Short mmCIF file of C-alpha atoms in Angstrom, two decimals:
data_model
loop_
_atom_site.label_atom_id
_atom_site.label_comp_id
_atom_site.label_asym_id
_atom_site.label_seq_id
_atom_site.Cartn_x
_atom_site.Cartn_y
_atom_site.Cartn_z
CA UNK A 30 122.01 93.59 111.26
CA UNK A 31 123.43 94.77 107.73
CA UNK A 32 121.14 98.06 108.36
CA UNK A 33 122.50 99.03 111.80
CA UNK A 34 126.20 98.60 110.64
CA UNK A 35 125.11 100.88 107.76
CA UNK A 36 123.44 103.34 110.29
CA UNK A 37 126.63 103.46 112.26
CA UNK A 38 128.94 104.19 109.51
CA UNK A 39 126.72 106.89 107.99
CA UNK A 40 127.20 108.20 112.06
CA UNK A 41 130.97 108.00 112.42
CA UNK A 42 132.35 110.32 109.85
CA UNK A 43 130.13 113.21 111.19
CA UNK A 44 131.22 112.43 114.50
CA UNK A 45 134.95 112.47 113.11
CA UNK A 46 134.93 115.98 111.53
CA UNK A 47 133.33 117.63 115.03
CA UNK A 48 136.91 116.76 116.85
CA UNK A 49 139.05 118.09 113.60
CA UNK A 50 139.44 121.75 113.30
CA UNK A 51 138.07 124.05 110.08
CA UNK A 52 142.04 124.20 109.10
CA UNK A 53 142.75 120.26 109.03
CA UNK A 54 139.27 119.67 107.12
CA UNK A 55 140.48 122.15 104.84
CA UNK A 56 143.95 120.64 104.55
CA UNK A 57 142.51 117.21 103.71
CA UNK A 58 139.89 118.36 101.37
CA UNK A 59 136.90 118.27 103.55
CA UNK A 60 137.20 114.43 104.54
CA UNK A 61 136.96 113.08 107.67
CA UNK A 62 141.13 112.23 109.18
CA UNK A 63 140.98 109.18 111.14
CA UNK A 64 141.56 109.97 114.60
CA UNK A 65 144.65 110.40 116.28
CA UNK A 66 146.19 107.61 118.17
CA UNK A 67 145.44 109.28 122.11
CA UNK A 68 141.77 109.65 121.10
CA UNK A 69 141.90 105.68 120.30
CA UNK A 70 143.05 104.96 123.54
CA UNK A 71 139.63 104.84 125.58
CA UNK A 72 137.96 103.13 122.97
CA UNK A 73 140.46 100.23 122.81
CA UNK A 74 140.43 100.07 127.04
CA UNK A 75 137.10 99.87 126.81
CA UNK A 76 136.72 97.64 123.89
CA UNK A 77 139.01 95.16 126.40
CA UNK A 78 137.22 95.53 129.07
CA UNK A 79 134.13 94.41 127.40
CA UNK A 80 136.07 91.48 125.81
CA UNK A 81 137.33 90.92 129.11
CA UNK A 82 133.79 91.12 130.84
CA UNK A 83 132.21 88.94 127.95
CA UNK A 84 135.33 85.99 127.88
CA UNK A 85 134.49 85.87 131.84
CA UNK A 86 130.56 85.21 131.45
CA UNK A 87 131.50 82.58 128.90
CA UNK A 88 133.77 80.74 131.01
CA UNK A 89 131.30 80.91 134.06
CA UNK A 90 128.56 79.80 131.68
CA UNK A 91 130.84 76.47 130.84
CA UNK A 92 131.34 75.93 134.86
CA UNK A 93 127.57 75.58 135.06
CA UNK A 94 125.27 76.63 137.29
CA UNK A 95 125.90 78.38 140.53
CA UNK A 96 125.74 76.29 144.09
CA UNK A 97 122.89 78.26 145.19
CA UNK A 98 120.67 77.70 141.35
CA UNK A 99 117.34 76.13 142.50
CA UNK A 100 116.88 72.35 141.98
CA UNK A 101 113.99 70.31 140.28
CA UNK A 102 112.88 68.39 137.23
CA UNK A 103 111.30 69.93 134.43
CA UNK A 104 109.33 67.96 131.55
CA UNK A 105 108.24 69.39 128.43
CA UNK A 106 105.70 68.06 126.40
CA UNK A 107 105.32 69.05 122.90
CA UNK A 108 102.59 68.21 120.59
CA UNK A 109 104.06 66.25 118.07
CA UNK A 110 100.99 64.42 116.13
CA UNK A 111 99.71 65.22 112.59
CA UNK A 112 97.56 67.80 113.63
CA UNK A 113 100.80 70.26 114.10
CA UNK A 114 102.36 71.30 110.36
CA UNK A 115 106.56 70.80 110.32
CA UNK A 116 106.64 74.40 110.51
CA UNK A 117 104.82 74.45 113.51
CA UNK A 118 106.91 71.69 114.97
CA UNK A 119 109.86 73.95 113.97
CA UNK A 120 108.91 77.18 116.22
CA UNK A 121 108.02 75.23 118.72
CA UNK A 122 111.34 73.00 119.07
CA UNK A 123 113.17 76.65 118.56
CA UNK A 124 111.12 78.19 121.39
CA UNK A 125 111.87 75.02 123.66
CA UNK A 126 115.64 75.63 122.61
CA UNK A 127 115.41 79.20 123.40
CA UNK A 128 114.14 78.80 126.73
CA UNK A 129 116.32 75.77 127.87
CA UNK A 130 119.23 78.63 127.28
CA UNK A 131 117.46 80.96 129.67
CA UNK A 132 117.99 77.89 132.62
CA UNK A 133 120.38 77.08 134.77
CA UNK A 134 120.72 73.40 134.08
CA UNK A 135 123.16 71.15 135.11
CA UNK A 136 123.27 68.03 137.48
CA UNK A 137 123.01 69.93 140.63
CA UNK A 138 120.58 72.36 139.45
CA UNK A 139 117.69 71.94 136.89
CA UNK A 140 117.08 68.23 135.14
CA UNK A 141 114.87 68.24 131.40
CA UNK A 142 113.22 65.63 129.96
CA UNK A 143 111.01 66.15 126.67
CA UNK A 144 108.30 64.12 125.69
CA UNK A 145 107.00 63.64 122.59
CA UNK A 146 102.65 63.55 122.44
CA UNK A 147 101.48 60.99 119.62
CA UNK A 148 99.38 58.41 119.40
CA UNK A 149 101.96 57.03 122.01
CA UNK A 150 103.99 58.87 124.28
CA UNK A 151 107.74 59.19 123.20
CA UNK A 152 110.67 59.82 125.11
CA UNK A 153 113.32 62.23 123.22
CA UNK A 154 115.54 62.28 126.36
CA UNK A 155 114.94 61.47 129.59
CA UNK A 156 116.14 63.07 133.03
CA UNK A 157 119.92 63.46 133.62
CA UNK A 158 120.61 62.16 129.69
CA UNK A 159 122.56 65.62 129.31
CA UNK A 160 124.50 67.29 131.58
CA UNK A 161 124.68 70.95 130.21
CA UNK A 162 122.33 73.26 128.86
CA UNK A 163 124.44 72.79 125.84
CA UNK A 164 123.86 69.38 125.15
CA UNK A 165 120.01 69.90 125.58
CA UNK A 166 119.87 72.07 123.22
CA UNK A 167 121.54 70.06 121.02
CA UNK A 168 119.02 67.13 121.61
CA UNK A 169 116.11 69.79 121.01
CA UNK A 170 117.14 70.83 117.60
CA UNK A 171 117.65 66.99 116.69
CA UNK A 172 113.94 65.94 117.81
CA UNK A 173 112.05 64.73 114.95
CA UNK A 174 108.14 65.34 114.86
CA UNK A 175 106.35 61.81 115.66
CA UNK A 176 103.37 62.19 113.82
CA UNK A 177 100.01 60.39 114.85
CA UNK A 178 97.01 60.76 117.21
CA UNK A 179 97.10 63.42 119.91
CA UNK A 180 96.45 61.56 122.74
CA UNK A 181 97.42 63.93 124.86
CA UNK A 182 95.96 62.51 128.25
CA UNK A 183 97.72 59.35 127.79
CA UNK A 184 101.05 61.38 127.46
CA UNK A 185 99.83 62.78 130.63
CA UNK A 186 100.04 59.75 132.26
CA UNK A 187 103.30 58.85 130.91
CA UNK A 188 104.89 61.90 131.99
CA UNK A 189 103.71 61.02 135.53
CA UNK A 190 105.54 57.94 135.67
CA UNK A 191 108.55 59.60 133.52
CA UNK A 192 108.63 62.81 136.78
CA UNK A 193 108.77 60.34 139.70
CA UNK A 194 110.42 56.93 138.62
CA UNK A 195 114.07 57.17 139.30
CA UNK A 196 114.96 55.11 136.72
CA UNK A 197 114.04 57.53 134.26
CA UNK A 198 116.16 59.81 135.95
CA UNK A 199 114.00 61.64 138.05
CA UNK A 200 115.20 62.37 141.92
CA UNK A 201 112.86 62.60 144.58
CA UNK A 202 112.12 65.19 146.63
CA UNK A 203 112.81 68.34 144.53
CA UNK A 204 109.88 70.36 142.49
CA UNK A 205 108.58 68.83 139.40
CA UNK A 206 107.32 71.06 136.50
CA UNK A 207 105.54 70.48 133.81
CA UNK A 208 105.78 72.65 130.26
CA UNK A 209 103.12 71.86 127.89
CA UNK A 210 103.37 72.99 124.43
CA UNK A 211 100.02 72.48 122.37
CA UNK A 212 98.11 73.87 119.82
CA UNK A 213 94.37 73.28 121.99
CA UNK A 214 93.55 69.75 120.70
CA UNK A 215 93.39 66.22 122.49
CA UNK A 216 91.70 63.49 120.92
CA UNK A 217 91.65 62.17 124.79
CA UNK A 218 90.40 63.50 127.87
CA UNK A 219 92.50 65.27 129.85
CA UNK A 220 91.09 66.78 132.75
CA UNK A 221 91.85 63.50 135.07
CA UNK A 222 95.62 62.65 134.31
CA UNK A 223 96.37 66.84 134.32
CA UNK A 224 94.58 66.89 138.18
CA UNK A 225 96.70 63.93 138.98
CA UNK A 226 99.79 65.63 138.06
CA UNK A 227 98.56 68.29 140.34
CA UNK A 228 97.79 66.80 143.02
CA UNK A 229 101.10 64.64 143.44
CA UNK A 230 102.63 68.48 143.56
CA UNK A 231 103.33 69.00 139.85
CA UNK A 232 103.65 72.66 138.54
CA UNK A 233 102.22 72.71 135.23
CA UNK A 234 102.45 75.90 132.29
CA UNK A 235 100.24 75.26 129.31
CA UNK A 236 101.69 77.35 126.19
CA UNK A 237 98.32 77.37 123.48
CA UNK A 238 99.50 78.38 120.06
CA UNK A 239 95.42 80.05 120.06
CA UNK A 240 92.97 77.16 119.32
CA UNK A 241 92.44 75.41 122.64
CA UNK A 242 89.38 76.60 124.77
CA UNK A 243 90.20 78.90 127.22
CA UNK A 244 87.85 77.63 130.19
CA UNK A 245 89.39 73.59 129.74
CA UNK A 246 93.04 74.83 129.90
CA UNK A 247 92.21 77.35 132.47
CA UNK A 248 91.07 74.24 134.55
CA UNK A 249 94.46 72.61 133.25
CA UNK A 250 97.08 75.04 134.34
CA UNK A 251 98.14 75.36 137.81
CA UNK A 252 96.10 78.24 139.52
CA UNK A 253 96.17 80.69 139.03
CA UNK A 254 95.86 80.39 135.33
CA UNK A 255 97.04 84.13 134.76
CA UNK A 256 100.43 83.21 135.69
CA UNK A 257 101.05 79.83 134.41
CA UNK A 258 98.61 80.02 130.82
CA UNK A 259 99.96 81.84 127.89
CA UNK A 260 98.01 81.91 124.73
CA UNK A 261 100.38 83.28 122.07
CA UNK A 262 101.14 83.03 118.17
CA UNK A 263 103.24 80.47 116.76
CA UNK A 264 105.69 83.17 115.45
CA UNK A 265 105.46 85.24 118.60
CA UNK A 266 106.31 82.60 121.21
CA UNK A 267 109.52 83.92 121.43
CA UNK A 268 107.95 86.86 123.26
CA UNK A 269 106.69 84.93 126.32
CA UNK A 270 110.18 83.30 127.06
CA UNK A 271 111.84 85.30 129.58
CA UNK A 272 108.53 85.54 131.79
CA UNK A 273 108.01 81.89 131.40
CA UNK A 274 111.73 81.32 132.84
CA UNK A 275 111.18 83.48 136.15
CA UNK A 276 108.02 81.75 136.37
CA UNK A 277 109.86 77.99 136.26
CA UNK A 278 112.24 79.01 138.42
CA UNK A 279 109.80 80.40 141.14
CA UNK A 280 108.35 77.10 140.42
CA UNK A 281 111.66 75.18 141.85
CA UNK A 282 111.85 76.81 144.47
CA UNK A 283 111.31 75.39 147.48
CA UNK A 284 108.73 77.91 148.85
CA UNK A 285 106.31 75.89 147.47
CA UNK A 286 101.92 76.01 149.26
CA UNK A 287 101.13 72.46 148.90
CA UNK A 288 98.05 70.49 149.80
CA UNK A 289 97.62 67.03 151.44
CA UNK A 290 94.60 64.53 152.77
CA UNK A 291 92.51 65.66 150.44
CA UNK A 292 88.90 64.73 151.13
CA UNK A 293 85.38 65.06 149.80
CA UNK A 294 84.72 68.02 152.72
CA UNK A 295 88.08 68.96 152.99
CA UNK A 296 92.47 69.16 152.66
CA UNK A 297 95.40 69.96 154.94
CA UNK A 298 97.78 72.51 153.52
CA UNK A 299 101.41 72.70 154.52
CA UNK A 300 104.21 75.15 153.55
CA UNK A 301 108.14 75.89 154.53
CA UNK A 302 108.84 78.74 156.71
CA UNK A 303 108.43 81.82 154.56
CA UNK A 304 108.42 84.28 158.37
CA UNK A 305 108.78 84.05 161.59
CA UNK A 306 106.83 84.91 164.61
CA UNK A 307 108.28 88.17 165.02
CA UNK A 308 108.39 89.03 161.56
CA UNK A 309 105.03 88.98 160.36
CA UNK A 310 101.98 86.96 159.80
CA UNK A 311 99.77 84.97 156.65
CA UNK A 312 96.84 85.94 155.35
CA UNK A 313 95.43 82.54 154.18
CA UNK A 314 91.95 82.70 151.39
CA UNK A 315 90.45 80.64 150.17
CA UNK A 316 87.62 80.48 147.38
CA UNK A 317 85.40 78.18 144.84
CA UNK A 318 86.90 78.44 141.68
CA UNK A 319 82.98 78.92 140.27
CA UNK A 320 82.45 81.99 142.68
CA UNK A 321 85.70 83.87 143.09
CA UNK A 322 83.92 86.57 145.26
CA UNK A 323 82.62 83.95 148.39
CA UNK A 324 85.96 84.05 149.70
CA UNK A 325 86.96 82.90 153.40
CA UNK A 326 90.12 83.82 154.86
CA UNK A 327 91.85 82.91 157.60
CA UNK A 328 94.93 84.55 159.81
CA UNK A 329 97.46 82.49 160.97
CA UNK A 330 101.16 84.10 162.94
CA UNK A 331 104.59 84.38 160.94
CA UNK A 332 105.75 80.72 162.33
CA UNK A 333 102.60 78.92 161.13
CA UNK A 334 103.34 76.01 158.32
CA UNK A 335 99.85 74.45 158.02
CA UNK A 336 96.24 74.86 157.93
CA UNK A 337 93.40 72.29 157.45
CA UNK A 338 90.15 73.77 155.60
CA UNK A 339 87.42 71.75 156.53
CA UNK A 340 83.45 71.75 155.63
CA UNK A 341 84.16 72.29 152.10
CA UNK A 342 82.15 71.07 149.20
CA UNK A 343 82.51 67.71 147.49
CA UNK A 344 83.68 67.50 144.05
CA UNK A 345 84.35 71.19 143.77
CA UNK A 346 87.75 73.07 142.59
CA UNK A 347 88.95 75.50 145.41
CA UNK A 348 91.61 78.58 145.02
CA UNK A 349 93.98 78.85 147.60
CA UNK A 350 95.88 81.64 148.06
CA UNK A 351 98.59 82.50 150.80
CA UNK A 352 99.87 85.83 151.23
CA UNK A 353 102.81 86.15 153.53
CA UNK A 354 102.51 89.63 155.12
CA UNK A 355 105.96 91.43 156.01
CA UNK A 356 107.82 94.86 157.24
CA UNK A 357 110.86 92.60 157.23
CA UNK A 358 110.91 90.12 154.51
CA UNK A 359 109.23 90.65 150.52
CA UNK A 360 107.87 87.80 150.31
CA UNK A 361 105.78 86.75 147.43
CA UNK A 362 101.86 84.91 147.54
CA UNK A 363 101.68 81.41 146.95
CA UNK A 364 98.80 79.72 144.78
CA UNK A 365 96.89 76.47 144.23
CA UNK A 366 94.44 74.96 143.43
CA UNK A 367 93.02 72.12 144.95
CA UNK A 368 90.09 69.68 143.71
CA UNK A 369 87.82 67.71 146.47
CA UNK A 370 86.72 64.35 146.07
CA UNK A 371 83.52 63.75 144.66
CA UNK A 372 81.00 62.33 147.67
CA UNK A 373 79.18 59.94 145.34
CA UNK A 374 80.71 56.99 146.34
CA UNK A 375 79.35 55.64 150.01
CA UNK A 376 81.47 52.16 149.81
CA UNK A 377 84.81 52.08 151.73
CA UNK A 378 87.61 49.73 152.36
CA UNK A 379 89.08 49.37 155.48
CA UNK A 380 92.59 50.93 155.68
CA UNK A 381 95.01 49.32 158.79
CA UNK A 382 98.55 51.43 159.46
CA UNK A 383 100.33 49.03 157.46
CA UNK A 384 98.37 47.38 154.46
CA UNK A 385 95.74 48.35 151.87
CA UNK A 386 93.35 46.18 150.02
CA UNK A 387 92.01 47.56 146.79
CA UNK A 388 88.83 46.15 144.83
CA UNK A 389 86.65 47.21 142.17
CA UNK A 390 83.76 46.29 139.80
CA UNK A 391 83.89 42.80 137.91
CA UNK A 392 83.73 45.09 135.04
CA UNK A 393 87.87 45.16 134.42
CA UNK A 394 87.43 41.05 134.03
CA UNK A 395 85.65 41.03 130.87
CA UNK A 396 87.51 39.72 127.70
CA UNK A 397 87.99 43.18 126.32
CA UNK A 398 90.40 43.32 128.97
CA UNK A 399 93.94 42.41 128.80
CA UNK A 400 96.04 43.06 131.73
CA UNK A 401 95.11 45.35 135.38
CA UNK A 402 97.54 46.77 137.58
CA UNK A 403 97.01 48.53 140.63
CA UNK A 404 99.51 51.18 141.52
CA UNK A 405 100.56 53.39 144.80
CA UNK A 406 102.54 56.36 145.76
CA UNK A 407 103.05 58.26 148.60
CA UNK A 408 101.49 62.16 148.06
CA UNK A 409 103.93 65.04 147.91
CA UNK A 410 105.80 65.26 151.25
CA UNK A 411 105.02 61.48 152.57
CA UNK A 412 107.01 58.82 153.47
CA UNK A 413 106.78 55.02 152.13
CA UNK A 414 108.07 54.05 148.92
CA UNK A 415 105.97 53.62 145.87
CA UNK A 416 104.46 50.00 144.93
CA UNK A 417 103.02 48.50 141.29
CA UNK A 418 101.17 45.62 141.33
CA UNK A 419 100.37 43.35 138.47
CA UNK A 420 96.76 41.37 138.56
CA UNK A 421 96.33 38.25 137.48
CA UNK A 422 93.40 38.35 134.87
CA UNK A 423 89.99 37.31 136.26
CA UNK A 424 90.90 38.95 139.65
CA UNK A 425 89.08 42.26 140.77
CA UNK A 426 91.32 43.31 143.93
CA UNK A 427 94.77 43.15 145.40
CA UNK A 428 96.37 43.64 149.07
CA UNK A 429 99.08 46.48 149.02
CA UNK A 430 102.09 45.18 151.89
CA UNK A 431 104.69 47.23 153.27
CA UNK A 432 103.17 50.55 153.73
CA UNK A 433 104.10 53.24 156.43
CA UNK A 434 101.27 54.61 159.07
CA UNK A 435 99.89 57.60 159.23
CA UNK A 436 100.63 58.23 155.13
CA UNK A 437 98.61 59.36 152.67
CA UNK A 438 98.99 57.66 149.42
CA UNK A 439 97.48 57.75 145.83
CA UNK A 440 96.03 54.53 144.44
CA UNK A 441 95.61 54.22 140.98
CA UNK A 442 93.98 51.07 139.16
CA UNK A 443 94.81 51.17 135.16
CA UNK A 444 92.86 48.76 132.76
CA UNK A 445 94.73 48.13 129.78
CA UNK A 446 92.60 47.00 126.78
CA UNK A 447 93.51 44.82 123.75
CA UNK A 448 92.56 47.40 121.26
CA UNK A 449 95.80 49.16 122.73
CA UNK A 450 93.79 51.82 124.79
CA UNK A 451 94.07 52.40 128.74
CA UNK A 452 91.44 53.44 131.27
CA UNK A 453 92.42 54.74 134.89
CA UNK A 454 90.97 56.01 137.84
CA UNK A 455 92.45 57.12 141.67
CA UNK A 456 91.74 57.68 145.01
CA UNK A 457 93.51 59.04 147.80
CA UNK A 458 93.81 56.52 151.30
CA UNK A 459 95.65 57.88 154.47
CA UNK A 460 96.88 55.09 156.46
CA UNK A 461 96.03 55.05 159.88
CA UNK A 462 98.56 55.22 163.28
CA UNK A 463 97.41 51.68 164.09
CA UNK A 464 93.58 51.80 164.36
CA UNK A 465 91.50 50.97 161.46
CA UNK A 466 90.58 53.93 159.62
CA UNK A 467 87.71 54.45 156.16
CA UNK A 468 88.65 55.53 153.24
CA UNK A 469 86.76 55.90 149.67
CA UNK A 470 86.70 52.82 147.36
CA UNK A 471 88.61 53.89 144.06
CA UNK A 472 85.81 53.62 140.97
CA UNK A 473 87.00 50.77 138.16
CA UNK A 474 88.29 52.23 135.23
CA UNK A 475 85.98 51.39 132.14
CA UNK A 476 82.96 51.07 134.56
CA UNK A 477 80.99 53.88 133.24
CA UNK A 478 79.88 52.52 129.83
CA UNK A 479 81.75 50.39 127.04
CA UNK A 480 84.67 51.07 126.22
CA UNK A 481 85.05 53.83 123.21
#
C-alpha cells in the first residue's frame, strides 16, 4: 500500500549513496545522484522480463483452462434469508468471488451454479450460464440477498435436482460438489436431503461463519469432516480459500472411493485404478462413526477396484477409509462415509429386472395433500436413465417401466402440501438380472405425525 511505497523510498536513497564515491557525494552536496545509465540496465531487463512473464500468464488466463484441468460441477449454496445481515451477505458473495478466481473454470473444465437458500430455493445462475471464470464473477458480485426463511433442507433438495438434471446444465458422469455457505441455522431438517446428496456421490464442504453445532454439520460434511468443515469468522473467510480450492479440485478428480447397494447389513464399494498389481497394494478400514477405535481393515492387491463390507449394523454411519500403499506411486487416502439403512421396516416389494412398483401409506391421500410424485435415478456409476412420475391424487402407488437389470436405483416419493411445504422420503432398490429379487418398501413422507 501507500506505507510500503513510503518504506521503499525511505530505502532507495541510502542504497544510492553506497554505489557513489565520498568525492561525488561531496561534489553534489551530500545528495543521492541518480544512477548512471549502465547500472539501469539490469533493472530495466528485468523489469521486462517480468512484464513479459506477467502479459504471458494473462493471456493464458484468457485461453482458459488447460486440456488436462479436472472436470465436474460445482454448486454453491449461500444462505441468503433474513437471518444473515447485508454485510454478512457481502463477505460471503466476496469470498465466493475470491474463490471462483482460484478455479479453473471453463466449459471443458469446472461448471458453477449458485443457489440462493430462502424460504424458496433461488437460482442466481445455473450450470454452463457463463463460460469464464470472468463472467462468474461478475454474476457473483451482482447476486442480490433473497431474504426470507432458511429452509435450508428444501434448498437441499433443489440443489439435487439442479446437480443432475441436464437441463439445468448439469452433465452426467463427472464429480458433483457441493459448497455450502451458512451461518449454522435451518429452520428445516437437514440431515435427510444432505445424506441424499451423499449418497448419489455428491462431495459436500460446509463453510460455518461460527454458530452452527459442530456435531450436526460434522454429520453434514463429507467424511471426514476435518477436511471438508471449516468453521471460520465472517471477516476471516478469506483465510480458508486457497485450502478450500485444492480440496475442490481433489474433489473432481476422478480418483474418487465411492459406495453402492447400500443395505441395512451392508454396501459394495468401488474405485478407479489408483495401482497396479506390481506396484503396491490397499489398505481398506473401516469404522462406526460412534466408535472410531473398533476399526476392521481389510487388504486387498494393487489391481483391486472393489470391496463389499458385509454384516454391518443397520441404521448406523460407517467411515471408510482407503489407503493406497506405494514405493512407486504417492498416492493419496480416499474417504467416505457411508450410512446403512435402517432395518425397521420388514415389508418389501417385489423388484423384477425391468420394472418397479412403488406404494406407500394412504396417509399422502388425505386433503392436506395436493399433488405426489414418485421419482427414480440410477446411483452413482449405474446405468438406466432417470424417471419422474406424477400421481394422480387419491392414488397411493405407481409402476416404474423401462428400467435396466441388475441397477441400483434411488426412489424417492415427495408429498407436496397446500400450505406450500414438501415432505420426502427414499429408498434404495437394485434391480434384479431377471429373477425376482426383495427390496425395502420406501416409508410415506408425512406418515410419522401431522404435518408441522
Amino acid at each position: 500500500g501507500d506505507g510500503a511505497s513510503r518504506g521503499r523510498g525511505r530505502v532507495r536513497p541510502a542504497r544510492r549513496r553506497a554505489l557513489q564515491s565520498p568525492s561525488e557525494r561531496a561534489a553534489s552536496g551530500g545528495r543521492a545522484r541518480p544512477f548512471p545509465p549502465r547500472a539501469m540496465l539490469p533493472w530495466t531487463a528485468l523489469s521486462l522480463a517480468l512484464s513479459l512473464r506477467l502479459a504471458l500468464a494473462r493471456s493464458g488466463a484468457e485461453r482458459g483452462p488447460p486440456a488436462s484441468a479436472p472436470q465436474g460441477d460445482l454448486l454453491f449454496l449461500l444462505d441468503s434469508s433474513a437471518s444473515v445481515s447485508h454485510y454478512e451477505f457481502s463477505r460471503v458473495r466476496e469470498f465466493v468471488g475470491q474463490l471462483v478466481g482460484l478455479l479453473p473454470l471453463g466449459p471443458g473444465a469446472l461448471r458453477t451454479s449458485l443457489v440462493h437458500v430462502g424460504s424458496r430455493p433461488y437460482t442466481e445462475f445455473p450450470f454452463g450460464q457463463h463460460s469464464s471464470g470472468e463472467a462468474v464473477q461478475d454474476a457473483i458480485r451482482a447476486a442480490a440477498q433473497r431474504m426470507g426463511d432458511t429452509n435450508t433442507g428444501l434448498a437441499l433438495a433443489y440443489a439435487k435436482e439442479q446437480l443432475f438434471a441436464e437441463v439445468a446444465g448439469a452433465r452426467p458422469g463427472v464429480p458433483k460438489v457441493l459448497v455450502w455457505v451458512t451461518d449454522g441455522g435451518s429452520s428445516d431438517p437437514v440431515g435427510p436431503p444432505m445424506q441424499e446428496l451423499k449418497d448419489l456421490g455428491v462431495t459436500v464442504f460446509i463453510v460455518s461463519t461460527g454458530r452452527g453445532n459442530l456435531l450436526e454439520l460434522s454429520d453434514a460434511a463429507s467424511a471426514p469432516p476435518e477436511k471438508h468443515l471449516h468453521f471460520v469468522d465472517m471477516d476471516d473467510l478469506h483465510i480458508i480459500a486457497q485450502e478450500l480450492r485444492g480440496s475442490i479440485l481433489d474433489a473432481m478428480r476422478p480418483q474418487q472411493l465411492r459406495a453402492s447397494e447400500v443395505t441395512s447389513s451392508g454396501f459394495r464399494l468401488a474405485w478407479p485404478p489408483l495401482l497396479t498389481a506390481d506396484s503396491g497394494y490397499y489398505m481398506l478400514e473401516l469404522a462406526p462413526s460412534a466408535e472410531p477405535g473398533t476399526v476392521r481393515r481389510q487388504q486387498l492387491p494393487g489391481n483391486a477396484t472393489g470391496w463389499a463390507w458385509v454384516n454391518l449394523n443397520p441404521d448406523t454411519d460407517y467411515e471408510v477409509t482407503l489407503v493406497p500403499e506405494s514405493n512407486v506411486h504417492l498416492v493419496r487416502p480416499q474417504y467416505l462415509r457411508v450410512h446403512t439403512l435402517p432395518g425397521r421396516s420388514a415389508r418389501h416389494l417385489a423388484c423384477p429386472a425391468r420394472s418397479l412398483r412403488v406404494s406407500w401409506a394412504p396417509a399422502l391421500g388425505r386433503p392436506r395433500c395436493a399433488a405426489t410424485t414418485c421419482s427414480l435415478r440410477p446411483l452413482l456409476g449405474g446405468g438406466g436413465a432417470a424417471q419422474r412420475v406424477e400421481v394422480p391424487a387419491g392414488r397411493n402407488s405407481t409402476t416404474l417401466q423401462g428400467l435396466a437389470p441388475s441397477t441400483a436405483y434411488l426412489v424417492t416419493v415427495t408429498a407436496a402440501f397446500r400450505s406450500g411445504r414438501e415432505s420426502s422420503l427414499s429408498a434404495k432398490a437394485c434391480t434384479s438380472d431377471g429373477e425376482r429379487s426383495r427390496v425395502p418398501r420406501p416409508q410415506p413422507p408425512g406418515a410419522g405425525g401431522p404435518e408441522p
